[in-house]
Amino acid sequence: MSSRWDEVKRIPIDEVAQRLGVPLSRRAGMRCPFPDHKDKNPSFSIDRKKNLCFCHGCGRGGSVIDFASIITGKSSSEVVSWLSQSIRQSKTSSHQYSRIAPAEEPETEDAQCVANPAIFDHFASLCPPAERGQQYLLNRGISEHTQKSFRIGFIGNSDDVLKRLLSKYGTAALVSCGLIFPDKAPELVFPSRSLLVPFVTGGEIVYFQSRSISNSTRRWMGLNGVRKLIFNQDAVSQAKNIYICEGVTDTLSATEMGLTAIGLTGASTTFSTNLLRSMRSKTAYIIPDNDEAGKAMEARVTALFRRAGIQFVVQRVPHGKDLNDYLVWRKQK
């Protein structure tokens, strides 16, 4: 047992903080990240050589186990169990401490492009729903009514779509809004034979994700250089109870079950100050996947909600890996 604890304590504190979604400054002092300490003066210090931390304001700190326990509100044993499982999983990859991302797609770098609702609306009109895409979602338990309400489209041939966009807007405009890659021959970031999911805020399309139904290596893709957004976040104003899901498919699944839900689309997805403020009068039901990524998502979001003063409940999926698995199983019963 002691060897497992010692192994966990050797995980760099920056790695643990990254998994929890807690930014740590490289400066000598920073504001305390502990959710119940409203630190007005920088009082938190980190000794990276010894892998220890301490807050001179609230008097707490210690090893990475202590750090994660205070952030998440979980016991030391629970933290050790979570992090040791993460170690076992990451040892199978090329990096010993690879981040566990609660995401369906690779993260993009810091936002370099900006959304263009006018171009996005035209792009969506070039990708209407298609029977192949509709049937894929029907097989996942997502009805045509739900598909229509979220304006799910389908990219048949990405080259044909790109030609029509280029003829109207030109290369520079498409690069600036993240629809094509820069510094290479024009290529749509979304592959052919993919579902197209628009993210609508205030009645305007501000982001897209695609879900390939034929390419296993590029399953979920987002706009290039545009910061990821929370899916269906306008729904927060519509209900007293909000369900927090992992990704688009689980959000559609929650909607299919009559729940008001939003979806996190990656580890870099952030809650805006306004969104957090609007959630303080509601109860958030966090629905993590039943895997390591789900545990990381749960830890990150619960820590954030504690800091923001949001009432929340963690709700487990009773069957399957995720909410969509549960929906399919329930409909087949």
Short mmCIF file of N, CA, C and O in Angstrom, two decimals, residues 168-229:
data_model
loop_
_atom_site.label_atom_id
_atom_site.label_comp_id
_atom_site.label_asym_id
_atom_site.label_seq_id
_atom_site.Cartn_x
_atom_site.Cartn_y
_atom_site.Cartn_z
N LYS A 168 -17.32 31.59 -52.91
CA LYS A 168 -18.08 32.70 -52.34
C LYS A 168 -17.26 33.57 -51.40
O LYS A 168 -17.40 34.80 -51.38
N TYR A 169 -16.35 32.95 -50.62
CA TYR A 169 -15.66 33.70 -49.56
C TYR A 169 -14.15 33.82 -49.75
O TYR A 169 -13.52 34.73 -49.19
N GLY A 170 -13.54 32.90 -50.48
CA GLY A 170 -12.09 32.93 -50.65
C GLY A 170 -11.36 32.23 -49.51
O GLY A 170 -11.93 31.97 -48.45
N THR A 171 -10.07 31.98 -49.76
CA THR A 171 -9.27 31.21 -48.79
C THR A 171 -9.09 31.93 -47.46
O THR A 171 -9.26 31.34 -46.38
N ALA A 172 -8.73 33.21 -47.50
CA ALA A 172 -8.41 33.93 -46.27
C ALA A 172 -9.58 33.94 -45.28
O ALA A 172 -9.39 33.75 -44.07
N ALA A 173 -10.78 34.14 -45.77
CA ALA A 173 -11.95 34.21 -44.89
C ALA A 173 -12.22 32.86 -44.24
O ALA A 173 -12.60 32.78 -43.06
N LEU A 174 -12.00 31.77 -45.00
CA LEU A 174 -12.25 30.44 -44.44
C LEU A 174 -11.18 30.04 -43.42
O LEU A 174 -11.47 29.36 -42.44
N VAL A 175 -9.94 30.48 -43.66
CA VAL A 175 -8.88 30.24 -42.68
C VAL A 175 -9.17 31.01 -41.40
O VAL A 175 -9.02 30.48 -40.28
N SER A 176 -9.61 32.25 -41.52
CA SER A 176 -9.80 33.11 -40.35
C SER A 176 -10.92 32.63 -39.44
O SER A 176 -10.93 32.98 -38.25
N CYS A 177 -11.84 31.84 -39.96
CA CYS A 177 -12.92 31.33 -39.10
C CYS A 177 -12.75 29.84 -38.78
O CYS A 177 -13.63 29.22 -38.19
N GLY A 178 -11.60 29.27 -39.17
CA GLY A 178 -11.26 27.92 -38.75
C GLY A 178 -11.81 26.79 -39.58
O GLY A 178 -11.69 25.63 -39.20
N LEU A 179 -12.40 27.09 -40.76
CA LEU A 179 -12.99 26.03 -41.57
C LEU A 179 -11.95 25.29 -42.42
O LEU A 179 -12.19 24.14 -42.82
N ILE A 180 -10.83 25.93 -42.73
CA ILE A 180 -9.76 25.25 -43.46
C ILE A 180 -8.43 25.50 -42.75
O ILE A 180 -8.30 26.44 -41.98
N PHE A 181 -7.47 24.63 -43.03
CA PHE A 181 -6.16 24.75 -42.41
C PHE A 181 -5.31 25.79 -43.12
O PHE A 181 -5.34 25.89 -44.35
N PRO A 182 -4.50 26.55 -42.40
CA PRO A 182 -3.59 27.51 -43.04
C PRO A 182 -2.33 26.82 -43.53
O PRO A 182 -2.04 25.68 -43.16
N ASP A 183 -1.58 27.51 -44.35
CA ASP A 183 -0.24 27.07 -44.77
C ASP A 183 -0.23 25.71 -45.47
O ASP A 183 0.72 24.95 -45.36
N LYS A 184 -1.30 25.40 -46.17
CA LYS A 184 -1.35 24.17 -46.96
C LYS A 184 -2.45 24.32 -48.00
O LYS A 184 -3.22 25.26 -47.97
N ALA A 185 -2.49 23.39 -48.94
CA ALA A 185 -3.55 23.44 -49.94
C ALA A 185 -4.90 23.43 -49.24
O ALA A 185 -5.09 22.72 -48.24
N PRO A 186 -5.85 24.23 -49.71
CA PRO A 186 -7.15 24.32 -49.02
C PRO A 186 -7.78 22.94 -48.78
O PRO A 186 -7.90 22.14 -49.70
N GLU A 187 -8.11 22.70 -47.54
CA GLU A 187 -8.74 21.43 -47.15
C GLU A 187 -9.71 21.71 -46.01
O GLU A 187 -9.35 22.33 -45.01
N LEU A 188 -10.93 21.27 -46.16
CA LEU A 188 -11.92 21.45 -45.11
C LEU A 188 -11.49 20.66 -43.87
O LEU A 188 -11.02 19.52 -43.99
N VAL A 189 -11.63 21.25 -42.69
CA VAL A 189 -11.19 20.56 -41.48
C VAL A 189 -12.07 19.36 -41.16
O VAL A 189 -11.66 18.46 -40.41
N PHE A 190 -13.27 19.32 -41.72
CA PHE A 190 -14.20 18.23 -41.45
C PHE A 190 -14.19 17.23 -42.60
O PHE A 190 -14.31 17.62 -43.76
N PRO A 191 -14.05 15.95 -42.31
CA PRO A 191 -13.96 14.95 -43.39
C PRO A 191 -15.32 14.64 -44.01
O PRO A 191 -16.37 14.95 -43.45
N SER A 192 -15.26 14.02 -45.18
CA SER A 192 -16.49 13.57 -45.84
C SER A 192 -17.18 12.50 -44.99
O SER A 192 -16.57 11.88 -44.13
N ARG A 193 -18.47 12.33 -45.28
CA ARG A 193 -19.29 11.32 -44.59
C ARG A 193 -19.25 11.51 -43.08
O ARG A 193 -18.96 10.59 -42.33
N SER A 194 -19.54 12.74 -42.69
CA SER A 194 -19.54 13.09 -41.26
C SER A 194 -20.84 13.81 -40.89
O SER A 194 -21.37 14.60 -41.69
N LEU A 195 -21.30 13.56 -39.70
CA LEU A 195 -22.36 14.37 -39.13
C LEU A 195 -21.81 15.76 -38.85
O LEU A 195 -20.65 15.90 -38.45
N LEU A 196 -22.62 16.79 -39.06
CA LEU A 196 -22.20 18.16 -38.76
C LEU A 196 -23.09 18.70 -37.66
O LEU A 196 -24.31 18.78 -37.82
N VAL A 197 -22.48 19.08 -36.54
CA VAL A 197 -23.22 19.54 -35.37
C VAL A 197 -22.94 21.02 -35.14
O VAL A 197 -21.82 21.39 -34.78
N PRO A 198 -23.93 21.89 -35.35
CA PRO A 198 -23.73 23.31 -35.10
C PRO A 198 -23.93 23.64 -33.62
O PRO A 198 -24.80 23.07 -32.96
N PHE A 199 -23.10 24.55 -33.11
CA PHE A 199 -23.26 25.06 -31.76
C PHE A 199 -23.93 26.42 -31.90
O PHE A 199 -23.32 27.35 -32.45
N VAL A 200 -25.14 26.55 -31.40
CA VAL A 200 -25.92 27.76 -31.58
C VAL A 200 -25.99 28.53 -30.26
O VAL A 200 -26.37 27.98 -29.22
N THR A 201 -25.62 29.80 -30.30
CA THR A 201 -25.71 30.68 -29.14
C THR A 201 -26.40 31.97 -29.56
O THR A 201 -25.99 32.62 -30.52
N GLY A 202 -27.46 32.31 -28.86
CA GLY A 202 -28.20 33.52 -29.20
C GLY A 202 -28.76 33.51 -30.60
O GLY A 202 -28.88 34.55 -31.24
N GLY A 203 -29.09 32.32 -31.12
CA GLY A 203 -29.66 32.19 -32.45
C GLY A 203 -28.64 32.14 -33.57
O GLY A 203 -29.02 31.97 -34.73
N GLU A 204 -27.35 32.26 -33.25
CA GLU A 204 -26.30 32.24 -34.27
C GLU A 204 -25.41 31.01 -34.10
O GLU A 204 -25.13 30.58 -32.97
N ILE A 205 -24.94 30.46 -35.22
CA ILE A 205 -23.98 29.37 -35.17
C ILE A 205 -22.60 29.95 -34.87
O ILE A 205 -22.11 30.81 -35.62
N VAL A 206 -21.99 29.50 -33.79
CA VAL A 206 -20.70 30.05 -33.38
C VAL A 206 -19.58 29.01 -33.36
O VAL A 206 -18.42 29.34 -33.13
N TYR A 207 -19.93 27.76 -33.62
CA TYR A 207 -18.92 26.69 -33.58
C TYR A 207 -19.51 25.46 -34.26
O TYR A 207 -20.73 25.34 -34.42
N PHE A 208 -18.63 24.54 -34.67
CA PHE A 208 -19.06 23.26 -35.23
C PHE A 208 -18.22 22.13 -34.67
O PHE A 208 -17.03 22.32 -34.35
N GLN A 209 -18.82 20.96 -34.59
CA GLN A 209 -18.08 19.71 -34.48
C GLN A 209 -18.61 18.77 -35.54
O GLN A 209 -19.78 18.86 -35.93
N SER A 210 -17.75 17.89 -36.01
CA SER A 210 -18.21 16.84 -36.92
C SER A 210 -17.93 15.49 -36.28
O SER A 210 -17.00 15.35 -35.48
N ARG A 211 -18.76 14.52 -36.65
CA ARG A 211 -18.58 13.16 -36.17
C ARG A 211 -18.56 12.24 -37.38
O ARG A 211 -19.59 12.03 -38.03
N SER A 212 -17.37 11.72 -37.70
CA SER A 212 -17.26 10.84 -38.85
C SER A 212 -17.96 9.52 -38.56
O SER A 212 -17.86 8.97 -37.46
N ILE A 213 -18.68 9.01 -39.54
CA ILE A 213 -19.32 7.70 -39.37
C ILE A 213 -18.58 6.64 -40.16
O ILE A 213 -19.06 5.51 -40.27
N SER A 214 -17.40 7.00 -40.72
CA SER A 214 -16.64 6.03 -41.50
C SER A 214 -15.14 6.07 -41.23
O SER A 214 -14.42 5.17 -41.62
N ASN A 215 -14.66 7.13 -40.58
CA ASN A 215 -13.23 7.30 -40.35
C ASN A 215 -12.92 7.19 -38.86
O ASN A 215 -13.21 8.10 -38.09
N SER A 216 -12.34 6.08 -38.45
CA SER A 216 -12.10 5.85 -37.02
C SER A 216 -10.98 6.70 -36.46
O SER A 216 -10.88 6.90 -35.25
N THR A 217 -10.09 7.22 -37.32
CA THR A 217 -8.97 8.03 -36.83
C THR A 217 -9.32 9.50 -36.69
O THR A 217 -8.60 10.25 -36.05
N ARG A 218 -10.40 9.95 -37.32
CA ARG A 218 -10.83 11.35 -37.21
C ARG A 218 -12.30 11.38 -36.83
O ARG A 218 -13.12 11.98 -37.51
N ARG A 219 -12.62 10.74 -35.73
CA ARG A 219 -14.03 10.61 -35.36
C ARG A 219 -14.67 11.96 -35.06
O ARG A 219 -15.65 12.35 -35.66
N TRP A 220 -14.12 12.68 -34.08
CA TRP A 220 -14.66 13.99 -33.71
C TRP A 220 -13.65 15.06 -34.09
O TRP A 220 -12.49 14.99 -33.72
N MET A 221 -14.12 16.05 -34.83
CA MET A 221 -13.26 17.15 -35.24
C MET A 221 -13.95 18.48 -34.93
O MET A 221 -15.18 18.58 -34.97
N GLY A 222 -13.12 19.49 -34.61
CA GLY A 222 -13.64 20.82 -34.37
C GLY A 222 -12.99 21.82 -35.29
O GLY A 222 -12.11 21.47 -36.09
N LEU A 223 -13.41 23.06 -35.21
CA LEU A 223 -12.82 24.12 -36.04
C LEU A 223 -11.35 24.30 -35.69
O LEU A 223 -10.94 24.15 -34.53
N ASN A 224 -10.55 24.65 -36.67
CA ASN A 224 -9.13 24.85 -36.44
C ASN A 224 -8.86 26.22 -35.82
O ASN A 224 -9.26 27.25 -36.38
N GLY A 225 -8.18 26.23 -34.67
CA GLY A 225 -7.78 27.48 -34.06
C GLY A 225 -8.89 28.27 -33.41
O GLY A 225 -8.70 29.43 -33.03
N VAL A 226 -10.07 27.69 -33.26
CA VAL A 226 -11.19 28.35 -32.59
C VAL A 226 -11.42 27.64 -31.26
O VAL A 226 -11.54 26.42 -31.22
N ARG A 227 -11.47 28.40 -30.19
CA ARG A 227 -11.61 27.81 -28.88
C ARG A 227 -12.90 27.01 -28.76
O ARG A 227 -13.96 27.43 -29.22
N LYS A 228 -12.80 25.83 -28.15
CA LYS A 228 -13.97 24.97 -27.98
C LYS A 228 -15.02 25.63 -27.10
O LYS A 228 -14.69 26.36 -26.17
N LEU A 229 -16.26 25.33 -27.40
CA LEU A 229 -17.37 25.87 -26.63
C LEU A 229 -18.17 24.75 -26.00
O LEU A 229 -18.06 23.58 -26.40
#
